[in-house]
Coordinates of C-alpha atoms in Angstrom, one line a residue:
M8 CA -5.3 7.4 34.4
D9 CA -8.4 5.2 34.3
G10 CA -6.5 2.0 33.8
S11 CA -7.0 2.0 30.0
T12 CA -4.2 1.4 27.5
G13 CA -4.2 4.9 26.4
D14 CA -6.9 4.6 23.7
H15 CA -8.4 7.9 24.7
A16 CA -5.4 9.6 26.3
P17 CA -2.7 11.0 23.9
A18 CA 0.9 9.9 24.6
W19 CA 2.0 13.3 25.7
C20 CA -0.5 13.3 28.5
I21 CA 0.7 9.9 29.7
E22 CA 4.3 11.1 29.5
A23 CA 3.5 14.3 31.4
A24 CA 1.9 12.2 34.1
C25 CA 5.0 10.0 34.3
R26 CA 7.2 13.0 34.4
A27 CA 5.3 14.7 37.1
R28 CA 5.3 11.5 39.2
V29 CA 9.1 11.1 38.8
A30 CA 9.8 14.7 39.5
T31 CA 8.0 14.7 42.8
M32 CA 9.5 11.5 44.0
P33 CA 11.4 12.0 47.3
E34 CA 14.7 10.3 48.3
Q35 CA 14.0 6.7 49.2
S36 CA 15.9 3.6 50.2
T37 CA 15.8 0.5 48.0
N38 CA 15.4 -3.0 49.2
D39 CA 19.1 -3.6 49.0
G40 CA 19.9 -0.7 51.3
H41 CA 21.1 1.8 48.7
T42 CA 19.8 5.3 48.8
T43 CA 18.2 6.6 45.7
S44 CA 18.0 10.4 45.5
N45 CA 15.9 12.2 42.9
T46 CA 19.1 13.3 41.1
T47 CA 18.1 11.2 38.1
T48 CA 14.6 12.5 38.2
E49 CA 15.8 16.0 38.4
L50 CA 17.9 15.4 35.3
A51 CA 14.9 13.8 33.7
R52 CA 13.0 17.1 34.1
H53 CA 15.6 18.8 32.0
T54 CA 15.2 16.3 29.3
S55 CA 13.0 17.7 26.5
D56 CA 9.6 16.3 26.5
L57 CA 9.8 13.7 23.7
A58 CA 6.5 14.3 21.9
E59 CA 6.7 18.1 22.2
F60 CA 10.3 18.1 21.0
E61 CA 9.5 15.9 18.0
L62 CA 6.4 17.8 17.0
S63 CA 8.3 21.1 17.0
E64 CA 10.7 19.9 14.3
R65 CA 10.2 21.6 11.0
R66 CA 11.8 19.0 8.8
A67 CA 9.3 17.0 6.7
V68 CA 8.9 13.6 8.2
F69 CA 9.6 11.8 4.9
L70 CA 13.1 13.5 4.6
L71 CA 15.5 11.2 6.2
T72 CA 18.9 11.9 7.8
R73 CA 22.0 10.0 6.7
T74 CA 21.8 7.7 9.7
E75 CA 18.1 6.9 9.0
L76 CA 19.0 6.1 5.4
K77 CA 21.6 3.7 6.7
L78 CA 19.0 2.0 9.0
L79 CA 16.6 1.9 6.0
G80 CA 19.2 0.1 4.0
I81 CA 20.0 -2.4 6.7
A82 CA 16.5 -3.2 7.7
G83 CA 14.8 -2.7 4.4
V84 CA 16.7 -5.4 2.5
G85 CA 14.8 -8.0 4.4
F86 CA 11.5 -6.9 2.9
F87 CA 13.1 -6.5 -0.5
L88 CA 14.1 -10.2 -0.2
D89 CA 10.7 -11.1 1.3
A90 CA 8.8 -9.9 -1.8
Y91 CA 11.5 -11.0 -4.2
D92 CA 11.6 -14.5 -2.9
L93 CA 7.8 -14.9 -2.3
F94 CA 6.6 -13.5 -5.6
V95 CA 9.4 -14.6 -7.9
I96 CA 8.0 -18.1 -7.4
N97 CA 5.3 -17.3 -10.0
P98 CA 7.6 -16.9 -13.0
V99 CA 9.8 -19.7 -11.6
A100 CA 6.9 -22.1 -11.5
T101 CA 6.1 -21.2 -15.1
M102 CA 9.7 -21.9 -16.1
L103 CA 9.6 -25.3 -14.3
Q104 CA 6.6 -26.2 -16.4
Y105 CA 8.9 -26.2 -19.5
R106 CA 11.8 -27.8 -17.7
L107 CA 9.9 -30.6 -16.0
Y108 CA 6.5 -31.1 -17.7
G109 CA 7.1 -30.0 -21.3
G110 CA 5.1 -26.9 -21.0
K111 CA 2.1 -28.5 -19.3
H112 CA 0.7 -27.2 -16.0
L113 CA 2.3 -28.3 -12.8
P114 CA 0.2 -30.7 -10.6
P115 CA -2.1 -28.4 -8.7
N116 CA -1.3 -29.8 -5.3
L117 CA 2.4 -29.6 -5.8
E118 CA 2.2 -26.2 -7.2
G119 CA 0.2 -25.0 -4.2
F120 CA 2.6 -26.6 -1.8
M121 CA 5.6 -25.0 -3.6
K122 CA 4.0 -21.6 -3.6
A123 CA 2.9 -21.9 0.0
G124 CA 6.2 -23.3 1.2
A125 CA 7.8 -19.9 2.0
N126 CA 4.7 -18.8 3.9
I127 CA 4.6 -22.0 5.9
G128 CA 8.2 -21.4 7.0
S129 CA 7.3 -17.7 7.7
V130 CA 4.8 -18.7 10.4
I131 CA 7.6 -20.5 12.2
G132 CA 10.2 -17.8 11.7
Q133 CA 7.9 -15.0 12.8
F134 CA 7.1 -16.5 16.1
A135 CA 10.5 -18.0 16.9
F136 CA 12.6 -14.9 16.0
G137 CA 10.0 -12.6 17.6
Y138 CA 10.2 -14.3 20.9
A139 CA 14.0 -14.7 20.7
A140 CA 14.4 -10.9 20.0
D141 CA 12.5 -10.1 23.2
A142 CA 14.1 -12.9 25.3
L143 CA 17.7 -12.6 24.1
G144 CA 17.9 -9.0 22.9
R145 CA 17.9 -7.6 19.4
K146 CA 21.7 -7.7 18.9
A147 CA 22.0 -11.4 19.9
V148 CA 19.4 -12.4 17.2
Y149 CA 19.6 -9.8 14.4
G150 CA 21.4 -11.1 11.3
K151 CA 20.8 -14.7 12.0
E152 CA 17.5 -14.6 10.0
L153 CA 19.5 -13.2 7.0
M154 CA 22.1 -16.0 7.3
L155 CA 19.2 -18.5 7.1
I156 CA 17.8 -16.8 4.0
I157 CA 21.2 -17.1 2.4
L158 CA 21.6 -20.7 3.3
A159 CA 18.1 -21.6 2.1
T160 CA 18.5 -19.8 -1.2
I161 CA 21.8 -21.6 -1.9
L162 CA 20.1 -25.0 -1.1
T163 CA 17.2 -24.0 -3.4
L164 CA 19.6 -23.5 -6.2
T165 CA 20.9 -27.1 -5.8
T166 CA 17.5 -28.6 -6.9
P167 CA 18.6 -31.6 -9.0
T168 CA 16.0 -31.3 -11.8
G169 CA 18.1 -33.6 -14.0
S170 CA 18.3 -36.5 -11.7
L171 CA 15.1 -36.4 -9.7
S172 CA 11.6 -37.0 -11.1
P173 CA 9.5 -33.9 -11.8
E174 CA 7.3 -34.5 -8.7
H175 CA 10.3 -35.1 -6.4
S176 CA 12.1 -32.0 -7.8
L177 CA 9.1 -29.8 -6.9
I178 CA 9.0 -31.4 -3.4
Y179 CA 12.8 -30.8 -3.0
L180 CA 12.4 -27.2 -4.0
A181 CA 9.3 -26.7 -1.7
I182 CA 11.1 -28.1 1.3
F183 CA 14.0 -25.6 1.1
R184 CA 11.5 -22.8 0.4
I185 CA 10.0 -23.6 3.8
L186 CA 13.5 -23.1 5.3
L187 CA 13.7 -19.9 3.3
G188 CA 10.4 -18.8 4.7
V189 CA 11.7 -19.2 8.3
G190 CA 14.4 -16.7 7.6
V191 CA 12.1 -14.3 5.7
G192 CA 9.5 -14.6 8.4
G193 CA 12.1 -13.9 11.1
D194 CA 12.8 -10.6 9.4
Y195 CA 9.3 -9.2 10.1
P196 CA 9.6 -8.9 13.9
M197 CA 13.3 -8.3 13.8
S198 CA 13.4 -5.3 11.4
A199 CA 10.2 -3.9 12.8
S200 CA 11.5 -3.9 16.4
I201 CA 15.0 -2.7 15.3
T202 CA 13.4 0.2 13.5
S203 CA 10.8 1.1 16.1
D204 CA 13.4 1.0 18.9
R205 CA 15.5 3.5 17.1
S206 CA 12.9 5.9 15.7
N207 CA 11.5 9.0 17.4
L208 CA 7.7 9.3 17.7
R209 CA 7.3 11.9 15.0
K210 CA 8.9 9.7 12.3
R211 CA 8.3 6.2 13.6
G212 CA 5.4 5.4 11.3
T213 CA 7.2 6.9 8.3
M214 CA 10.4 4.9 9.0
L215 CA 8.4 1.7 9.3
A216 CA 6.5 2.5 6.1
Y217 CA 9.8 3.1 4.3
I218 CA 11.1 -0.2 5.5
F219 CA 8.0 -2.0 4.4
S220 CA 7.9 -0.3 1.0
N221 CA 10.9 -2.3 0.0
Q222 CA 8.4 -5.1 -0.5
G223 CA 7.1 -3.3 -3.5
W224 CA 10.6 -2.8 -4.9
G225 CA 11.4 -6.5 -4.3
S226 CA 8.4 -7.6 -6.3
F227 CA 9.2 -5.1 -9.1
M228 CA 12.8 -6.1 -9.3
G229 CA 11.8 -9.8 -9.3
S230 CA 9.8 -9.2 -12.5
L231 CA 12.6 -6.9 -14.0
I232 CA 15.4 -9.4 -13.3
T233 CA 13.2 -12.2 -14.9
I234 CA 12.8 -10.1 -18.0
I235 CA 16.5 -9.4 -18.2
V236 CA 17.5 -13.0 -17.7
L237 CA 15.0 -14.2 -20.3
A238 CA 16.3 -11.6 -22.8
A239 CA 19.7 -13.1 -22.3
Y240 CA 18.4 -16.6 -23.0
K241 CA 16.3 -15.6 -26.0
H242 CA 19.0 -16.7 -28.5
V243 CA 19.4 -20.2 -26.9
M244 CA 15.6 -20.8 -26.4
E245 CA 14.3 -19.2 -29.6
D246 CA 17.0 -19.7 -32.3
K247 CA 18.5 -22.9 -31.0
G248 CA 15.2 -24.4 -29.6
E249 CA 16.9 -25.5 -26.4
V250 CA 13.9 -24.9 -24.1
S251 CA 15.4 -27.0 -21.4
K252 CA 18.0 -24.2 -20.9
V253 CA 15.3 -22.4 -18.9
D254 CA 16.6 -24.5 -16.0
G255 CA 19.5 -22.1 -15.8
A256 CA 17.3 -19.0 -16.2
W257 CA 15.3 -19.7 -13.1
R258 CA 18.4 -20.4 -11.0
I259 CA 19.9 -17.1 -12.0
V260 CA 16.7 -15.3 -11.1
V261 CA 16.7 -16.9 -7.7
A262 CA 20.4 -16.4 -7.1
V263 CA 20.3 -12.6 -7.7
S264 CA 18.7 -12.2 -4.3
L265 CA 21.9 -13.3 -2.7
V266 CA 23.6 -10.0 -3.7
P267 CA 21.7 -7.7 -1.4
A268 CA 21.6 -10.4 1.3
F269 CA 25.4 -10.7 1.4
G270 CA 25.7 -6.9 1.1
T271 CA 24.0 -6.2 4.4
L272 CA 24.8 -9.2 6.4
Y273 CA 27.9 -7.7 8.2
Q274 CA 25.9 -4.5 9.1
R275 CA 23.2 -6.6 10.7
L276 CA 25.5 -8.8 12.7
T277 CA 27.4 -5.7 14.0
L278 CA 24.4 -3.5 14.7
P279 CA 24.6 -2.5 18.4
E280 CA 21.8 -3.0 20.9
S281 CA 19.4 -0.1 21.0
T282 CA 19.4 2.0 24.1
R283 CA 15.6 2.0 24.3
F284 CA 15.6 -1.8 24.5
K285 CA 18.2 -1.8 27.3
A286 CA 16.2 0.7 29.2
S287 CA 12.9 -1.1 28.7
Q288 CA 14.2 -4.2 30.5
K289 CA 14.6 -2.3 33.7
L290 CA 11.1 -0.9 33.9
I291 CA 9.3 -4.2 34.1
N292 CA 11.7 -5.4 36.9
A293 CA 11.7 -2.2 39.0
R294 CA 11.1 -3.2 42.7
S295 CA 10.2 0.2 44.1
A296 CA 8.9 3.6 43.0
A297 CA 12.4 5.0 43.0
E298 CA 13.6 2.3 40.6
E299 CA 10.5 2.8 38.5
G300 CA 11.4 6.5 38.3
D301 CA 14.9 5.6 37.2
A302 CA 13.6 3.3 34.6
I303 CA 11.3 5.9 33.1
A304 CA 14.2 8.4 33.1
E305 CA 16.3 5.8 31.3
I306 CA 13.7 5.4 28.6
K307 CA 13.8 9.2 28.1
K308 CA 17.6 9.1 28.1
A309 CA 17.5 6.3 25.6
Q310 CA 15.3 8.2 23.2
A311 CA 17.5 11.3 23.6
G312 CA 20.6 9.3 22.9
D313 CA 19.1 8.0 19.7
D314 CA 18.0 11.5 18.7
I315 CA 21.6 12.6 18.9
K316 CA 22.7 9.6 16.8
F317 CA 20.1 10.3 14.2
G318 CA 21.0 14.0 14.0
R319 CA 17.8 15.2 15.6
Q320 CA 19.5 16.9 18.6
T321 CA 23.0 18.3 19.2
P322 CA 25.0 16.7 21.9
G323 CA 25.8 20.0 23.5
N324 CA 22.7 20.1 25.7
S325 CA 21.6 18.7 29.0
N326 CA 20.9 15.3 27.4
E327 CA 24.7 14.8 27.1
K328 CA 24.9 14.9 30.9
L329 CA 22.1 12.4 31.1
E330 CA 24.0 9.9 29.0
S331 CA 27.0 10.0 31.3
T332 CA 24.9 9.8 34.5
P333 CA 25.3 6.4 36.1
S334 CA 22.2 4.6 37.2
K335 CA 21.7 3.5 40.8
S336 CA 19.7 0.3 40.7
D337 CA 21.1 -3.2 40.4
E338 CA 19.3 -3.8 37.1
D339 CA 21.2 -0.9 35.6
T340 CA 24.5 -2.7 36.2
A341 CA 23.3 -6.1 35.0
P342 CA 23.9 -7.1 31.4
P343 CA 20.6 -6.5 29.4
E344 CA 20.7 -10.0 28.1
E345 CA 20.7 -11.3 31.7
V346 CA 17.7 -9.3 32.6
A347 CA 15.9 -10.1 29.3
T348 CA 16.4 -13.8 29.5
K349 CA 15.0 -14.3 33.0
K350 CA 12.8 -17.4 33.3
A351 CA 9.6 -15.5 33.9
H352 CA 9.7 -13.8 30.5
F353 CA 7.0 -16.0 28.8
A354 CA 4.9 -15.8 32.0
D355 CA 5.3 -12.0 31.9
F356 CA 4.0 -12.0 28.3
V357 CA 1.0 -14.2 29.2
K358 CA 0.2 -12.1 32.2
Y359 CA 0.4 -8.8 30.3
F360 CA -1.9 -10.1 27.5
S361 CA -4.3 -11.8 30.0
E362 CA -5.8 -8.3 30.6
W363 CA -8.5 -7.4 28.1
R364 CA -7.1 -3.9 27.5
H365 CA -3.9 -5.5 26.2
A366 CA -5.4 -8.7 24.7
K367 CA -7.8 -6.7 22.5
L368 CA -4.8 -5.0 20.9
L369 CA -3.2 -8.3 20.1
I370 CA -6.5 -9.7 18.8
G371 CA -6.9 -6.7 16.6
T372 CA -3.4 -6.8 15.1
C373 CA -3.5 -10.6 14.5
T374 CA -7.0 -10.7 13.0
C375 CA -6.6 -7.7 10.7
W376 CA -3.3 -9.1 9.4
F377 CA -4.9 -12.6 8.9
L378 CA -7.9 -11.2 7.0
L379 CA -5.7 -8.9 4.9
D380 CA -3.3 -11.7 3.8
I381 CA -6.1 -14.0 2.8
A382 CA -7.1 -11.4 0.1
F383 CA -3.7 -9.9 -0.6
Y384 CA -1.8 -13.2 -1.1
G385 CA -4.8 -14.9 -2.7
I386 CA -4.5 -12.3 -5.5
N387 CA -0.8 -12.0 -5.7
L388 CA 0.3 -15.6 -5.5
N389 CA -2.2 -16.5 -8.2
Q390 CA -1.6 -13.6 -10.7
N391 CA -2.0 -16.0 -13.6
V392 CA -5.8 -15.5 -13.2
V393 CA -5.3 -11.7 -13.5
L394 CA -2.8 -12.0 -16.3
Q395 CA -5.3 -14.1 -18.3
Q396 CA -7.9 -11.3 -17.9
I397 CA -5.5 -8.6 -19.2
G398 CA -4.0 -10.7 -22.0
Y399 CA -0.6 -11.4 -20.4
D400 CA -1.1 -15.0 -19.4
G401 CA 1.3 -16.3 -22.1
T402 CA -1.1 -18.9 -23.6
T403 CA 0.1 -18.4 -27.1
G404 CA 3.5 -18.2 -28.9
T405 CA 6.8 -19.9 -28.3
P406 CA 7.8 -20.9 -24.8
W407 CA 10.2 -17.9 -24.6
N408 CA 7.4 -15.5 -25.8
R409 CA 5.0 -16.9 -23.2
L410 CA 7.5 -16.6 -20.3
F411 CA 8.5 -13.1 -21.4
K412 CA 4.9 -12.0 -21.7
I413 CA 4.0 -13.3 -18.2
S414 CA 7.0 -11.5 -16.7
T415 CA 6.0 -8.3 -18.5
G416 CA 2.5 -8.6 -17.1
N417 CA 3.7 -9.1 -13.6
M418 CA 5.9 -6.0 -13.8
I419 CA 3.0 -3.9 -15.2
I420 CA 0.8 -5.0 -12.2
T421 CA 3.6 -4.1 -9.7
A422 CA 4.4 -0.7 -11.3
L423 CA 0.7 0.3 -11.5
G424 CA -0.4 -0.4 -7.9
F425 CA 2.3 -1.8 -5.7
V426 CA 5.0 0.9 -5.6
P427 CA 2.6 4.0 -5.7
G428 CA 0.5 2.6 -2.9
Y429 CA 3.5 2.2 -0.6
Y430 CA 4.7 5.8 -1.2
A431 CA 1.2 7.2 -0.6
S432 CA 1.4 5.6 2.8
I433 CA 4.9 7.0 3.5
L434 CA 3.8 10.6 2.6
T435 CA 0.6 10.6 4.6
I436 CA 0.9 8.1 7.5
E437 CA 1.9 10.8 10.1
K438 CA -0.9 13.1 9.0
L439 CA -3.8 10.8 8.4
G440 CA -2.8 8.3 11.1
R441 CA -2.6 4.5 10.9
K442 CA -6.2 3.8 11.9
W443 CA -7.7 6.0 9.2
I444 CA -5.4 4.6 6.5
Q445 CA -6.1 1.0 7.5
I446 CA -9.9 1.4 7.6
Q447 CA -10.1 3.2 4.3
G448 CA -7.7 0.8 2.7
F449 CA -9.8 -2.2 3.7
L450 CA -13.0 -0.5 2.5
M451 CA -11.6 0.7 -0.8
A452 CA -10.0 -2.7 -1.5
A453 CA -13.4 -4.3 -0.8
L454 CA -15.0 -1.8 -3.3
F455 CA -12.6 -2.8 -6.2
L456 CA -12.8 -6.5 -5.2
G457 CA -16.6 -6.2 -5.5
I458 CA -16.4 -4.6 -8.9
L459 CA -14.0 -7.3 -10.1
A460 CA -16.1 -10.1 -8.7
G461 CA -19.4 -8.7 -10.1
K462 CA -18.1 -7.9 -13.5
F463 CA -15.3 -10.5 -13.8
H464 CA -16.4 -11.8 -17.2
T465 CA -17.7 -8.6 -18.7
L466 CA -15.1 -6.0 -17.9
S467 CA -13.0 -4.9 -20.8
K468 CA -9.2 -5.3 -20.6
P469 CA -8.5 -1.6 -19.9
A470 CA -11.3 -1.5 -17.3
F471 CA -10.0 -4.7 -15.6
I472 CA -6.4 -3.3 -15.5
V473 CA -7.6 0.0 -14.0
N474 CA -9.7 -1.8 -11.4
F475 CA -6.9 -4.2 -10.5
A476 CA -4.4 -1.3 -10.3
F477 CA -6.6 0.5 -7.9
L478 CA -7.1 -2.7 -5.8
Q479 CA -3.3 -3.0 -5.5
F480 CA -2.9 0.7 -4.7
F481 CA -5.4 0.5 -1.8
F482 CA -3.9 -2.7 -0.5
N483 CA -0.6 -0.9 -0.1
F484 CA -2.0 2.6 0.7
G485 CA -3.9 0.7 3.4
A486 CA -3.8 -2.4 5.4
N487 CA -0.8 -4.1 3.8
T488 CA 1.4 -1.3 5.2
T489 CA -0.4 -0.5 8.4
T490 CA -0.8 -4.1 9.6
Y491 CA 3.0 -4.2 9.6
C492 CA 3.3 -0.8 11.4
Y493 CA 0.7 -1.3 14.1
P494 CA 2.3 -4.1 16.1
A495 CA 5.7 -2.3 16.0
E496 CA 4.0 0.9 17.5
V497 CA 1.2 -0.2 19.8
F498 CA 3.1 -2.7 22.0
P499 CA 5.8 -1.8 24.6
T500 CA 9.4 -2.6 23.7
R501 CA 9.4 -5.4 26.3
Y502 CA 6.8 -7.4 24.3
R503 CA 7.1 -5.8 20.9
A504 CA 9.0 -8.4 18.9
T505 CA 7.0 -11.3 20.2
A506 CA 3.6 -9.6 19.6
H507 CA 4.7 -8.5 16.2
G508 CA 5.8 -12.0 15.4
L509 CA 2.5 -13.4 16.5
S510 CA 0.6 -10.8 14.4
A511 CA 2.7 -11.5 11.3
A512 CA 2.3 -15.3 11.8
A513 CA -1.4 -14.8 11.9
G514 CA -1.1 -13.0 8.6
K515 CA 1.0 -15.7 7.0
A516 CA -1.6 -18.3 8.2
G517 CA -4.1 -16.4 6.1
A518 CA -1.7 -16.4 3.1
I519 CA -1.2 -20.2 3.4
I520 CA -4.9 -20.8 3.5
S521 CA -5.3 -18.6 0.4
A522 CA -2.4 -20.2 -1.5
L523 CA -3.6 -23.7 -0.9
A524 CA -7.3 -23.2 -1.4
F525 CA -7.5 -20.6 -4.2
N526 CA -7.0 -22.9 -7.2
T527 CA -9.3 -25.6 -5.8
L528 CA -12.0 -23.1 -4.9
S529 CA -11.7 -21.3 -8.2
K530 CA -12.5 -24.6 -10.0
D531 CA -15.3 -25.6 -7.6
I532 CA -17.2 -22.3 -7.2
G533 CA -15.6 -20.0 -9.7
T534 CA -13.1 -17.1 -9.4
P535 CA -15.8 -14.5 -8.9
A536 CA -17.1 -16.3 -5.9
V537 CA -13.5 -16.4 -4.4
L538 CA -13.2 -12.7 -5.0
W539 CA -16.4 -12.2 -3.1
I540 CA -14.8 -14.1 -0.2
F541 CA -11.9 -11.7 -0.3
F542 CA -14.4 -8.9 -0.3
G543 CA -15.9 -10.2 2.9
C544 CA -12.4 -10.5 4.5
C545 CA -11.7 -6.8 3.8
I546 CA -15.0 -5.7 5.3
A547 CA -14.3 -7.7 8.4
G548 CA -10.8 -6.3 8.5
A549 CA -12.2 -2.8 8.7
G550 CA -14.4 -3.8 11.6
F551 CA -11.6 -5.4 13.6
T552 CA -9.5 -2.3 13.1
L553 CA -11.9 -0.6 15.5
L554 CA -10.3 -2.6 18.3
L555 CA -7.1 -0.6 17.8
P556 CA -6.2 2.9 19.0
E557 CA -4.5 5.5 16.9
V558 CA -0.8 5.1 17.6
K559 CA 0.5 8.4 16.1
A560 CA 2.7 10.1 18.7
R561 CA 1.9 7.3 21.2
D562 CA 4.7 5.9 23.4
P563 CA 3.7 2.5 24.6
D564 CA 6.7 2.3 27.0
L565 CA 5.6 5.3 29.0
I566 CA 2.0 4.1 28.9
L567 CA 3.2 0.8 30.4
A568 CA 5.2 2.8 33.0
E569 CA 2.1 4.7 34.1
E570 CA 0.1 1.5 34.2
I571 CA 2.7 -0.1 36.5
R572 CA 2.7 3.0 38.7
A573 CA -1.1 3.0 38.9
E574 CA -1.2 -0.7 39.8
R575 CA 1.4 -0.3 42.6
D576 CA -0.4 2.7 44.0
A577 CA -3.6 0.6 44.1
R578 CA -1.8 -2.2 45.9
A579 CA -0.3 0.2 48.3
R580 CA -3.7 1.7 49.1
Q581 CA -5.2 -1.8 49.5
Q582 CA -2.4 -2.8 51.9
Q583 CA -3.0 0.4 54.0
E584 CA -6.7 -0.3 54.2
E585 CA -6.0 -3.9 55.2
A586 CA -3.6 -2.7 57.9
K587 CA -6.2 -0.5 59.4

């Protein structure tokens, strides 16, 4: 090892080095007087090399086992709700125009605040839940973010549009959407860590992409549910002329999100702690080379145990013995929550990322996500501009016809680019790699943004739709998927949730800037100029991706183990030299 983070060394090399180190470790005495033999390390040698075992599998990575499908259902619902709740605000805002302002536009500042509310809360939730997941353990925290989403959704439905002034109604709604955003934001680091902790290296990226693809389905279902509800209200709004009844329509649209939330709440609250997370707590606290060897073996055991659970190994091999082998260090007998919540945790995080080799990874994930979300949410939270260009902005016709046309246009946009892009990532992420997909996604998105910006007023409707569909496709077959995957794969389990939360919060900060500034900038400098700003963000995002390594088949826990070993060897040599 040269002290790097593994940018140039594949994960199996690091793992082999760790395994060789552990296997040659002699019997030693620990600081508390206990004798540690190399029984555990001997057993570790009989554990199948993780990367080699996974790469030898013949099953296609996108074919999931029953247990993986269950995990997909539990973790994926968060991203379904994320997109549903974030993007459904577009048709809801249009409905509120007719309920509160007689069909006139909402005040720009209040509209921006209402649309940005969930993203403002997300920044808080992503950091808070990310840190809590590392400090308290996944099990202690998982499910609480979903409870918050349920509570905030119910409170949103209580908006008293009949008794408050229009302005105060929008403020009331926006405040509880901030609370909703805290729960939605908390789901990012929680579901990413839960999934990454339980996935083997060969399918980790695919599982994360599957989880994130639910964002596309959430957006699609938001438009579909809106269309269905509006169809049910057609008689009341069209024939009877009771346009104010739209107040019930938007509440039903929002309330539908409670169904999947309640459906998975119990599974989240009862999901056990992952064995990999438990094992990772011991590595950072190992006080000797022997304990370090035990911790590395525990990480291997953890992965082997999850492989059995996920149907990737049969229990009738040597790994079964490993699961029943007691550990010898004090940390092994301590509750994982006790180890994880030690006072120095935040100091450990700061110390780890104070080194440039680690800091550049966090800078890369945060900056790429920030730049991506400026463009992505700038486009998708203001789809009225796009709908106007393709003739689905609902500027003509009765109120019902306008609302129905807008919802139809939103579904067309989602179906054309959102969903196909996610599944292109799922099918190729383990072959092409995260880095390649992210760079080409940024560059291709920049290309189509440039076309839209340069020809904004001259493109025909079919040409505009095609260009916009390709833009959405390469957002999702690109950085919108990989910026979520990267923090869950590049950082060790010990710091994964916190680092993922910080990265996601940086992204949502970009979304907030875009949501608040888009309308104002569009009026001041024109929409094409704003699209050129998005173009620049995508080019810069491709550049910052160069800070990141390829994480395919990369195990950050074993890389961390080797770094700790190298640092201790260096200190030991220094002490020997000083003693001379």
